[in-house]
Coordinates of C-alpha atoms in Angstrom, one line a residue:
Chain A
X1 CA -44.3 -12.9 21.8
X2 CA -46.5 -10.8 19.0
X3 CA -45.7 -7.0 21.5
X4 CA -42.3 -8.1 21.6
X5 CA -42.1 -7.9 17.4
X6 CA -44.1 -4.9 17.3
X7 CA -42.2 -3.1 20.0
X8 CA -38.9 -4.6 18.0
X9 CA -40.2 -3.0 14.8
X10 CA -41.3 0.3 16.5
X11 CA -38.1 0.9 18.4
X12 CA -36.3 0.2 14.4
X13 CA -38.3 2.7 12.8
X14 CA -37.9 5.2 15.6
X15 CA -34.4 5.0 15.2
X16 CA -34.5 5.4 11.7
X17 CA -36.5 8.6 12.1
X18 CA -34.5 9.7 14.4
X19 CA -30.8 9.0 12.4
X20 CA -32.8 11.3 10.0
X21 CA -33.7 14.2 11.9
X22 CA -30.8 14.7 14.0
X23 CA -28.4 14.5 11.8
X24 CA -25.2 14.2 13.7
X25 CA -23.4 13.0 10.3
X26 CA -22.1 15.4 7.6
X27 CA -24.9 17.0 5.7
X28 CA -24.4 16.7 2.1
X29 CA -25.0 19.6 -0.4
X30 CA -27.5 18.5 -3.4
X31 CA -27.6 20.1 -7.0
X32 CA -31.2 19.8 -6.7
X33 CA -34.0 20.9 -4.0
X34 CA -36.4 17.8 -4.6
X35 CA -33.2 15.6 -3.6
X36 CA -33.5 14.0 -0.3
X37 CA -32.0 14.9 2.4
X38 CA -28.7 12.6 2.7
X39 CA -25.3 12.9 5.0
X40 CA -22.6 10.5 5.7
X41 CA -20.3 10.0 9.2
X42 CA -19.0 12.8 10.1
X43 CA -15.1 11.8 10.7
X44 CA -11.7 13.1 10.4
X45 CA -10.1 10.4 7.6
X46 CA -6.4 9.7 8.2
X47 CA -4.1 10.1 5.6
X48 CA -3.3 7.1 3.2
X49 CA -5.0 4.7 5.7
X50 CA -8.2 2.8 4.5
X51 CA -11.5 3.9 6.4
X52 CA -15.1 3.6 6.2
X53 CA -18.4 5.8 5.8
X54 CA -22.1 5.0 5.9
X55 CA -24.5 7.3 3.9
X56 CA -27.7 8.2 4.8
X57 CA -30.4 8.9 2.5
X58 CA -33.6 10.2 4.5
X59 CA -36.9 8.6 3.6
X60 CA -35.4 6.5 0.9
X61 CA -36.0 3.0 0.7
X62 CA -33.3 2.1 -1.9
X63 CA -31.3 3.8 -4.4
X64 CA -28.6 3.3 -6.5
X65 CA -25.8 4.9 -5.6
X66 CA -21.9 5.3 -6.9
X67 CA -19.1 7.0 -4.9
X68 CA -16.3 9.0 -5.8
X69 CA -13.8 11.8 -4.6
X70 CA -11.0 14.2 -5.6
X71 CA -8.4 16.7 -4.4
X72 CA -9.8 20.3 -5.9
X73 CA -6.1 21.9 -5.2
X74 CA -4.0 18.9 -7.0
X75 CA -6.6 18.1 -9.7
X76 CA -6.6 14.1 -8.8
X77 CA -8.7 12.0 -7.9
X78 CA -8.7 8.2 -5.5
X79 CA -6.2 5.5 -6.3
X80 CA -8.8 3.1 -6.1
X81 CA -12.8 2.4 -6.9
X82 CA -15.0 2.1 -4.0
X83 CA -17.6 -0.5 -4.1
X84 CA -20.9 0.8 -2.9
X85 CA -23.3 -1.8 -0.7
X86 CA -26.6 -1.1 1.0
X87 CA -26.8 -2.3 4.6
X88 CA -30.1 -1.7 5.5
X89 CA -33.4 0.8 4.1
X90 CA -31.6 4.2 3.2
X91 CA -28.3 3.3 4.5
X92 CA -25.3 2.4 2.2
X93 CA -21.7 0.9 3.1
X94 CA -18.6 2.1 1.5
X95 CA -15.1 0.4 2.8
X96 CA -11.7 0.8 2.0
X97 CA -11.6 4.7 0.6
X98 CA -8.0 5.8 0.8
X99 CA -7.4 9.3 0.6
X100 CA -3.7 9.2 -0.2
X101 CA -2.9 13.1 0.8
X102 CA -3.1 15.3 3.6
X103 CA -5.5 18.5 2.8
X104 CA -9.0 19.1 1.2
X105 CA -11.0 16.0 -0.2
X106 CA -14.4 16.4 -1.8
X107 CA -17.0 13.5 -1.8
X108 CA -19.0 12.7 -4.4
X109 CA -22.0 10.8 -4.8
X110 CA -24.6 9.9 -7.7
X111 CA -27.7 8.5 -6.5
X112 CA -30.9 7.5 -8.8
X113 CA -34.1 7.2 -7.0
X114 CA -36.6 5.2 -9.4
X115 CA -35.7 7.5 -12.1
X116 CA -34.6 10.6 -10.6
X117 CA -31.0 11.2 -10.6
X118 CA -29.1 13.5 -7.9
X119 CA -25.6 14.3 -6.8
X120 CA -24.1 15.2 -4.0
X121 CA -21.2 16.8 -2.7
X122 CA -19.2 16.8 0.6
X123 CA -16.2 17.9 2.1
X124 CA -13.4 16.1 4.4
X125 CA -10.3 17.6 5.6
X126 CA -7.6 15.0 5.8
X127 CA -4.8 16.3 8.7
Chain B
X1 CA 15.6 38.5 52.5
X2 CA 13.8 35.2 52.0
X3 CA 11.0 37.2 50.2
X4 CA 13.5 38.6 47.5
X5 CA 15.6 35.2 47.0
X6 CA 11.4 34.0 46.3
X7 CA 11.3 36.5 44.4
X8 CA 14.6 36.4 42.2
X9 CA 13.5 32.5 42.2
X10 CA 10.0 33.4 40.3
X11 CA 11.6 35.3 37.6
X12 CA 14.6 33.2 37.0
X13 CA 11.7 30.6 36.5
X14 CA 9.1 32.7 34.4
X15 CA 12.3 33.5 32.4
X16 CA 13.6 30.3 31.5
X17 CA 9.7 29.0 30.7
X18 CA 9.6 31.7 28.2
X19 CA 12.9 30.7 27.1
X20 CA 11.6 26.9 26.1
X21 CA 8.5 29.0 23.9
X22 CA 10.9 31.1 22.6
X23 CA 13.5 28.1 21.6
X24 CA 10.3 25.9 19.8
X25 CA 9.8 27.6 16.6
X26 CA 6.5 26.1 15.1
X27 CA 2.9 27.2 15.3
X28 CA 0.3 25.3 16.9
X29 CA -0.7 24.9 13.1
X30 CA 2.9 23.3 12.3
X31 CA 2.6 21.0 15.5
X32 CA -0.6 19.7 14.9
X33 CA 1.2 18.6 11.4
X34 CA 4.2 17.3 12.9
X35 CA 2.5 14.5 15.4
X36 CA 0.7 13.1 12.3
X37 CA 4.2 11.7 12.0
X38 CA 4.1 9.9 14.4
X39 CA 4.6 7.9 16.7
X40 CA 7.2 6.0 16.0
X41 CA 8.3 2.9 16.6
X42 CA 5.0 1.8 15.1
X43 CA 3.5 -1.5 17.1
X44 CA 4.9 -4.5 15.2
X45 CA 2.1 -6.5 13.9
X46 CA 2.2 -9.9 12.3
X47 CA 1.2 -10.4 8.7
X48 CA -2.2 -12.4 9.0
X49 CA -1.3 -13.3 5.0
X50 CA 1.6 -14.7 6.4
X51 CA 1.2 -18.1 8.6
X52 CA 5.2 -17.9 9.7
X53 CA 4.8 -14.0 10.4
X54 CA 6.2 -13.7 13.7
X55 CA 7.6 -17.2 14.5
X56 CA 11.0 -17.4 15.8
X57 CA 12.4 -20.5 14.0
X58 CA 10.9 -18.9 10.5
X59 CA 12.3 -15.7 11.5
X60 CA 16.3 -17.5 12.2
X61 CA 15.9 -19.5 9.1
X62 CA 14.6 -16.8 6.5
X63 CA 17.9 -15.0 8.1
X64 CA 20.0 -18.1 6.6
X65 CA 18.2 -18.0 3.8
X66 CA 18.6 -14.4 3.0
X67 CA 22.3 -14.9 2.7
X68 CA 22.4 -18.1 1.4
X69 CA 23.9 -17.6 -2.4
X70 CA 22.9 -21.6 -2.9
X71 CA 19.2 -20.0 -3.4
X72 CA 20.5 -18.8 -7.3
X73 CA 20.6 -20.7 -10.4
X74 CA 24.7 -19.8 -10.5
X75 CA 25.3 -20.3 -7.2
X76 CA 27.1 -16.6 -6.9
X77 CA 24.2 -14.5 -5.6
X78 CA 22.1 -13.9 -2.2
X79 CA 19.2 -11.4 -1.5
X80 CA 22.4 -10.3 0.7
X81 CA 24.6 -9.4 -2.3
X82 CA 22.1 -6.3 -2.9
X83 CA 20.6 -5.8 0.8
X84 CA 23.8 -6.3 2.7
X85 CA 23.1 -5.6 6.1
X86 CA 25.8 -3.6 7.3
X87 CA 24.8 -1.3 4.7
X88 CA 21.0 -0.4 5.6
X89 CA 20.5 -3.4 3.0
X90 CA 21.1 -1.4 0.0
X91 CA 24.5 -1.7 -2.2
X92 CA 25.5 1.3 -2.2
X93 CA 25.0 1.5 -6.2
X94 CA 23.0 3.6 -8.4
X95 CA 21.5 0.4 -10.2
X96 CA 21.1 -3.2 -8.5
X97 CA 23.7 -5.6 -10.3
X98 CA 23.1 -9.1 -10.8
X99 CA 23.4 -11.1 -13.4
X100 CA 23.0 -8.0 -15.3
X101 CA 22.7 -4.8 -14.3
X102 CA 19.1 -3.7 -13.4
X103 CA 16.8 -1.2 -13.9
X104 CA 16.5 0.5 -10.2
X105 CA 18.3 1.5 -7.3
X106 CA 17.9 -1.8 -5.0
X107 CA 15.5 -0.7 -2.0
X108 CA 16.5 -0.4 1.9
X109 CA 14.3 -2.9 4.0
X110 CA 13.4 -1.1 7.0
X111 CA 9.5 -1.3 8.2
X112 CA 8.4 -3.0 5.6
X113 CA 5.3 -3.5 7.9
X114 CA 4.4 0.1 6.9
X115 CA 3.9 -0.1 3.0
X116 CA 0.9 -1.4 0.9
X117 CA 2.7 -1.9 -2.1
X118 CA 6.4 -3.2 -2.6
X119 CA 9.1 -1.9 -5.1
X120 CA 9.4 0.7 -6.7
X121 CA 6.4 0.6 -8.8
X122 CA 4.3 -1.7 -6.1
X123 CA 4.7 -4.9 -8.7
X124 CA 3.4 -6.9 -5.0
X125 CA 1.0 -6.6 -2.0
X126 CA 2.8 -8.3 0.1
X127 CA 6.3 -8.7 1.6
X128 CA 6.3 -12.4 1.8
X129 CA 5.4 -11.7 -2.5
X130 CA 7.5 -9.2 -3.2
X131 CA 10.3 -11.9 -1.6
X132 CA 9.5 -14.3 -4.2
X133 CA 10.3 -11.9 -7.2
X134 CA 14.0 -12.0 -7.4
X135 CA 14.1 -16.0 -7.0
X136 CA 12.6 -15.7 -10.3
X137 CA 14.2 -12.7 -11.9
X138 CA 16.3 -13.6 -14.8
X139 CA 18.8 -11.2 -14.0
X140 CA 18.5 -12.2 -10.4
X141 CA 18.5 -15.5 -8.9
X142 CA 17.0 -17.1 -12.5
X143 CA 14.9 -19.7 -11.0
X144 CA 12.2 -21.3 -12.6
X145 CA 9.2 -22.4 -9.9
X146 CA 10.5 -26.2 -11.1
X147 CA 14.4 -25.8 -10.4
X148 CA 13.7 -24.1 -7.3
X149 CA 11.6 -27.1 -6.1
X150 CA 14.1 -29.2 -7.2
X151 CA 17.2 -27.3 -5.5
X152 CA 15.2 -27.3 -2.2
X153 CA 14.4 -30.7 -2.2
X154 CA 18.2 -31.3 -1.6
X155 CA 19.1 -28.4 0.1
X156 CA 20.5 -28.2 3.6
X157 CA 17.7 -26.3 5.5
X158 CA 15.5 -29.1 4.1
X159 CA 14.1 -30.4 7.5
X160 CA 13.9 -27.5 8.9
X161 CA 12.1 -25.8 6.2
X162 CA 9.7 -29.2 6.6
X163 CA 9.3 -28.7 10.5
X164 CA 7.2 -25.3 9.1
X165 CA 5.6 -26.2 6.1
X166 CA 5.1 -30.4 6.4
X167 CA 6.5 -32.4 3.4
X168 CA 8.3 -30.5 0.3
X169 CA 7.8 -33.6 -2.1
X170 CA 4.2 -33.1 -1.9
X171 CA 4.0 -29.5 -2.4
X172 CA 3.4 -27.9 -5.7
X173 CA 6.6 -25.7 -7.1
X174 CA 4.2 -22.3 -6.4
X175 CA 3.3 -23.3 -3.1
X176 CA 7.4 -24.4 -2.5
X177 CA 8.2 -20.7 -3.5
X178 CA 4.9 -18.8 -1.5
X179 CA 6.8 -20.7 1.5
X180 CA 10.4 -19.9 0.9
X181 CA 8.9 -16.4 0.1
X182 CA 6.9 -16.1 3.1
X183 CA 10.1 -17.7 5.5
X184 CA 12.3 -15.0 4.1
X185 CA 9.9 -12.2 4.5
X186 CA 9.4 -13.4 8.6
X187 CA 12.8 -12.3 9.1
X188 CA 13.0 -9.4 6.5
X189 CA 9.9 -7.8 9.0
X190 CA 11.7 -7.7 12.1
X191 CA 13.9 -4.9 10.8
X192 CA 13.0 -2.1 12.1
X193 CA 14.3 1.3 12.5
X194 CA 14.2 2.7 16.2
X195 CA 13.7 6.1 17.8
X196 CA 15.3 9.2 16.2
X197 CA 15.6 12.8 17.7
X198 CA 12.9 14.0 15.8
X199 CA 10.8 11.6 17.4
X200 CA 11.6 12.3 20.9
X201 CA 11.0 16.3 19.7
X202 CA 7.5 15.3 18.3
X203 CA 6.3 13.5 21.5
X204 CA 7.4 15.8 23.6
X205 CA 5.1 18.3 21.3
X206 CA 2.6 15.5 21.9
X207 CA 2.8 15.9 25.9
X208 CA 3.6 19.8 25.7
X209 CA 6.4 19.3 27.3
X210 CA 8.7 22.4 26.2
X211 CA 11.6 21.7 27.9
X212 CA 12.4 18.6 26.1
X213 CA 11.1 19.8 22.8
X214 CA 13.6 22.4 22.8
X215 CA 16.1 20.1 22.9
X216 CA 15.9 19.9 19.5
X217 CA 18.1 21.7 17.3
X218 CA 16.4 25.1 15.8
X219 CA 18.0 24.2 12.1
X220 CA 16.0 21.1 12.2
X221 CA 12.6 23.1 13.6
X222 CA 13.2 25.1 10.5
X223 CA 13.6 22.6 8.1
X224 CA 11.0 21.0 9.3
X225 CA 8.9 24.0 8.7
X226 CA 10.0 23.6 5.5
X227 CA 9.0 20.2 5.1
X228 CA 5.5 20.9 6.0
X229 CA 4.9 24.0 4.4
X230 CA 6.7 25.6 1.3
X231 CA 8.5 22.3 0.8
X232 CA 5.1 20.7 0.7
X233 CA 7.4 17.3 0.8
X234 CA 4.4 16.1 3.6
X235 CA 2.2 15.9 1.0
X236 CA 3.5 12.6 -0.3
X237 CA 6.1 11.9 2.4
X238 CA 3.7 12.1 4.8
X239 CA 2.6 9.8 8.3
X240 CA 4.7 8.1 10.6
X241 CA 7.0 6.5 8.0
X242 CA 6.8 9.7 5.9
X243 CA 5.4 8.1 2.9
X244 CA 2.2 7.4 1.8
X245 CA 2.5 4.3 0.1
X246 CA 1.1 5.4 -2.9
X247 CA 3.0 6.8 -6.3
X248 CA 3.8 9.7 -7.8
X249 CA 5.9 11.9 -10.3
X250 CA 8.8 13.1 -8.5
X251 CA 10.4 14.9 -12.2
X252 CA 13.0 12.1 -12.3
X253 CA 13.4 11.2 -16.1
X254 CA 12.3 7.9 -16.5
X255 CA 14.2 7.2 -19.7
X256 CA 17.1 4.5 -19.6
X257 CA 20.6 5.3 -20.9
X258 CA 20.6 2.0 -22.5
X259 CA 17.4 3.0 -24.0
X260 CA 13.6 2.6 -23.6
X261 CA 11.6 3.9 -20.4
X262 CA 11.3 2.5 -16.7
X263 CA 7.1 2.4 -17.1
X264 CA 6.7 2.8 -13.2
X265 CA 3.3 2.1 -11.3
X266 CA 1.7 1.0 -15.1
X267 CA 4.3 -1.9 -15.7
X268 CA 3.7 -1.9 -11.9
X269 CA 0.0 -2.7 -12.0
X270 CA 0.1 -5.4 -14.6
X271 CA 2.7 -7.2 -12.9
X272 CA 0.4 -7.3 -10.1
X273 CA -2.6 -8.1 -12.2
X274 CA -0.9 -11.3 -13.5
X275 CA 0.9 -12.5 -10.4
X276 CA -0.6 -15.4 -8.9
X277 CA 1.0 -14.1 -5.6
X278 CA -1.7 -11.5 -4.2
X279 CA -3.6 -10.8 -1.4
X280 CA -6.6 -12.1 -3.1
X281 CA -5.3 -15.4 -4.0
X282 CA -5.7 -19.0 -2.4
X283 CA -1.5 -18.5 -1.7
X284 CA -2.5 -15.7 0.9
X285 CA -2.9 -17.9 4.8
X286 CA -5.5 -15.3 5.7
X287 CA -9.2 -16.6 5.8
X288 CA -10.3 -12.7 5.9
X289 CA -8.3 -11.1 3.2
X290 CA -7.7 -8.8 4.8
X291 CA -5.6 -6.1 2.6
X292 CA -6.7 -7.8 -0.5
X293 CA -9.1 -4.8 -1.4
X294 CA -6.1 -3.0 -2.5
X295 CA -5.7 -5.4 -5.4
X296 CA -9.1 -6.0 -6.1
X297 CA -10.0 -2.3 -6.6
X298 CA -6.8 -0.5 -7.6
X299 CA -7.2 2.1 -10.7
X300 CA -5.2 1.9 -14.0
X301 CA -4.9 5.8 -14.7
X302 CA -2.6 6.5 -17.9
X303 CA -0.5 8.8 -15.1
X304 CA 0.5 5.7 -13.8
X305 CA 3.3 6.1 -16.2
X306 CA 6.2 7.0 -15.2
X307 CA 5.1 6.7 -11.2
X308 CA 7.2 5.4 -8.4
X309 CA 6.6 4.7 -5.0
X310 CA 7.5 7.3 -2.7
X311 CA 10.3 6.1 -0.5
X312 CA 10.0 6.1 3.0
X313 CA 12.6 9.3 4.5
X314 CA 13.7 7.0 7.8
X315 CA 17.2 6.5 7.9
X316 CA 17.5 8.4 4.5
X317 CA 21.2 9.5 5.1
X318 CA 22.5 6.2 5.1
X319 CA 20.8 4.5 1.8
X320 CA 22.4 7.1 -1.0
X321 CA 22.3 7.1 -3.9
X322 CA 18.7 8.5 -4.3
X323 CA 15.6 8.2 -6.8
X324 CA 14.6 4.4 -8.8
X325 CA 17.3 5.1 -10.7
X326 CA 19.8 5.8 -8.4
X327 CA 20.7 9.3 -10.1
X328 CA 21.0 11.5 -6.8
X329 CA 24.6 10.7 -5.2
X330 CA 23.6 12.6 -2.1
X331 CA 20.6 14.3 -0.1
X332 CA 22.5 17.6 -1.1
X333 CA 21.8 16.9 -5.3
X334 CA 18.1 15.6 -3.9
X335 CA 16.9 19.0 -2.6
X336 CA 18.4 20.8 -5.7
X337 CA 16.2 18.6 -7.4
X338 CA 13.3 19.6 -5.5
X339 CA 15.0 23.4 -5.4
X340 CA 15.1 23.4 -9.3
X341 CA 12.4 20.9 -10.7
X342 CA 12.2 21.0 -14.2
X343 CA 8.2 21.3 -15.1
X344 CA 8.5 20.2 -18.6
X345 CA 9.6 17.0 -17.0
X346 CA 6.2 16.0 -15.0
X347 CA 4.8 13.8 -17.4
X348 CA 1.5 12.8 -15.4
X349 CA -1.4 14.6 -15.6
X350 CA -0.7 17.6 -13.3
X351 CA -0.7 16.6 -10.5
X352 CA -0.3 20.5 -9.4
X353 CA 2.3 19.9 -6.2
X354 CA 5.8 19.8 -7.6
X355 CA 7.3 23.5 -8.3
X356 CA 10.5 24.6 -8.3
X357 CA 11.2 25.5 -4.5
X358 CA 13.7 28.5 -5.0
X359 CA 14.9 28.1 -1.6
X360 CA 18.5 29.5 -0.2
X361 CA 21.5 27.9 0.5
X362 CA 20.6 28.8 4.1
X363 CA 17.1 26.7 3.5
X364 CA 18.3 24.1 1.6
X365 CA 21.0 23.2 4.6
X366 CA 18.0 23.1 7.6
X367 CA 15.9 20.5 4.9
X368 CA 18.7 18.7 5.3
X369 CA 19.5 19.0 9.0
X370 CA 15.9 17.7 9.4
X371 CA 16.2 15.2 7.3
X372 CA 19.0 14.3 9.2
X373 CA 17.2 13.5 12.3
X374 CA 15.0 11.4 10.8
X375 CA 18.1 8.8 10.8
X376 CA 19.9 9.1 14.2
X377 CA 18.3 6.2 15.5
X378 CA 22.0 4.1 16.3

């Protein structure tokens, strides 16, 4: 009973590590090098059709984070807030973005680590 | 002999696959655009926020009850009167008359099942909702949630309005209209537009089968080029039912000859805001809520103003006149709009799409031939 726990914790903590240093998602660009390293699913949004990411942030237990996105080439932004919820150590939900237009979206995210404050910014091209 | 006829055979073929390249005009850039339109019909789904979506005997009575002119105060008026059927459910009139005449052009109700928001300026989140409005409307059907009660409670479909929804007597005059709303809107979803020519074109693209794709006429490949590039009309009008459910500032004045301004998505928003008809209320028959995000987390932007939905371009041709107001007679006086916009007329904040197009006659004419097979569906 007491190796099946720690062999449950260990194979959680491996997979952790190992969400971190692969990397499959979308790496985000920070405005600062002693930000951690952070990326979100890597997917190809539809247009005008609700979807989902998850964002990583490596080695960081919590954070507060807010989310946000515009359209550089029409100068607007999302048609509705997104409500930001962390699922487990590190990883945070966000439901229901819409990006309402086909073409060039990019992400934004504020995140404040204890009292650090970072942003981050991503790109998605909507077909 | 045999050799040579082989022969003659082998180029006669090689020609006439070069033939179906030569005869589809658009890049595998332009293709990849055009199946995002696609494909279409859409599967039907039923409205989890709606318990009757998809029942048959809700579906044949909401039919009666769409034309049934007993449903308004005066006794002169159906949902029919403005949607008449044999008319792609519009009027044919610039502005909806009813008791007075009203501030839009009234909407076609094809595939409802594809929008987020309803009316013009998305005043609902749901269809079953946005069927409740004009029960209410003083220049519509002028009910109060009380006199409608009371008309139903003697009205002919009485029982079988009960067999649905249980007793009427016991029902509160909101819940009475979320049911009569959500009755009419089962039938009001089962119209739906079929398969066009575009659509056999674009899922012939899908398959890369040529030879049917070049069926398609070259002055609607090249306005559909059009669409998708310098038009940039697939920026809005974009996905399978070539709208993206969301508003914008098409350059159509929104002043009113009698006076004042049609407000748009920001009267739009508030109406939503105060209904108790959403998504998120204890009227919606879904446990999940699903949809109800929209509501919850919807943005009041000050470019609201002066926003309308962006209509859906299925079966355009037959729902003239154009725009909320109904200013456009014809598709013709639609693309000059787009061919000529007037800048100084965007009033939201940039939103750096619209430009005057400057496009030729010759253009202008394969827009519309395009726009044309989007509503050859019978």
């Amino acid at each position: 009973m007491k190796t099946l726990c720690i062999s449950g914790a260990v194979a959680l903590s491996a997979s952790m590590a190992l969400a971190c240093s692969d990397q499959s998602g979308l790496v985000l660009t920070a405005n600062d090098e002693a930000a951690p390293v952070a990326f979100v699913t890597d997917i190809t949004p539809p247009a005008s059709v609700p979807f989902d990411v998850t964002l990583t942030l490596c080695g960081t237990a919590s954070a507060e984070v807010t989310f946000d996105a515009i359209m550089p080439a029409h100068q607007h932004g999302m048609n509705y807030a997104v409500d930001v919820r962390q699922v487990t150590e590190g990883t945070f939900h966000m439901e229901n973005i819409v990006f309402h237009m086909p073409g060039l979206w990019e992400l934004q995210f504020d995140v404040k680590i204890d009292e650090a404050r970072y942003s981050y910014r991503g790109e998605m091209m909507v077909p | 002999m045999r050799l040579l006829l082989l022969l003659k055979q082998a180029v006669l073929l090689a020609g006439a696959s070069t033939a179906t390249q030569a005869d589809i005009l658009l890049s595998d850039a332009e293709i990849a655009q055009t199946l995002q339109h696609g494909p279409w019909p859409q599967v039907a789904q039923t409205d989890p926020s709606n318990r009757f979506s998809g029942n048959p005997n809700a579906i044949a009575l909401g039919q009666t009850l769409f034309h049934e002119t007993s449903l308004s105060l005066s006794g002169d008026l159906s949902c029919a009167t403005c949607h008449q059927p044999e008319q792609d459910f519009t009027d044919g009139r610039a502005r909806g008359l009813g008791k007075a005449l009203l501030k839009r052009n009234t909407q076609s109700l094809w595939n409802m099942d594809q929008f987020r928001w309803f009316g013009w300026s998305g005043d609902t989140d749901s269809l079953w909702a946005q069927s409740i409005t004009p029960l209410f409307h003083s220049d519509e059907m002028a009910h109060s949630p009380q006199s409608l009660h009371g008309l139903m409670l003697g009205h002919a479909t009485r029982e079988q309005i009960e067999t649905l929804t249980g007793p009427l007597d016991t029902v509160s005059p909101e819940e009475n209209a979320a049911n009569l709303g959500k009755i009419i809107a089962a039938y009001v979803e089962t119209q739906r537009s079929g398969q066009t020519s575009f659509d056999r074109f674009r899922d012939a693209l899908a398959v890369d089968d040529l030879a049917t794709a070049a069926n398609y006429p070259k002055d609607a490949q090249r306005g559909l080029q059009l669409f998708l590039g310098e038009g940039r009309c697939s920026f809005c009008h974009s996905g399978p039912n070539f709208s993206n459910s969301e508003f914008h500032d098409a350059g159509v004045p929104y002043f009113l000859a009698e006076g004042g301004v049609d407000e748009g998505r920001h009267a739009g928003i508030l109406a939503l805001q105060s209904s108790p008809f959403t998504l998120n209320s204890a009227y919606s028959d879904d446990p999940e809520k699903t949809g109800a995000w929209a509501v919850r987390n919807v943005r009041f932007n000050h470019a609201n103003f002066g926003m309308f939905r962006v209509p859906s371009l299925r079966r355009v041709m037959h729902t003239a006149p154009y725009m909320h107001d109904g200013s456009l007679p014809d598709i013709a006086a639609v693309l000059d709009h787009y061919n000529t916009i007037d800048m100084e007329r965007l009033h939201s904040d940039g939103e750096a799409i619209l430009r005057p197009l400057n496009m030729s006659q010759d253009q202008l004419d394969d827009l519309a031939a395009f726009l044309a097979t989007l509503s050859d569906d019978g």
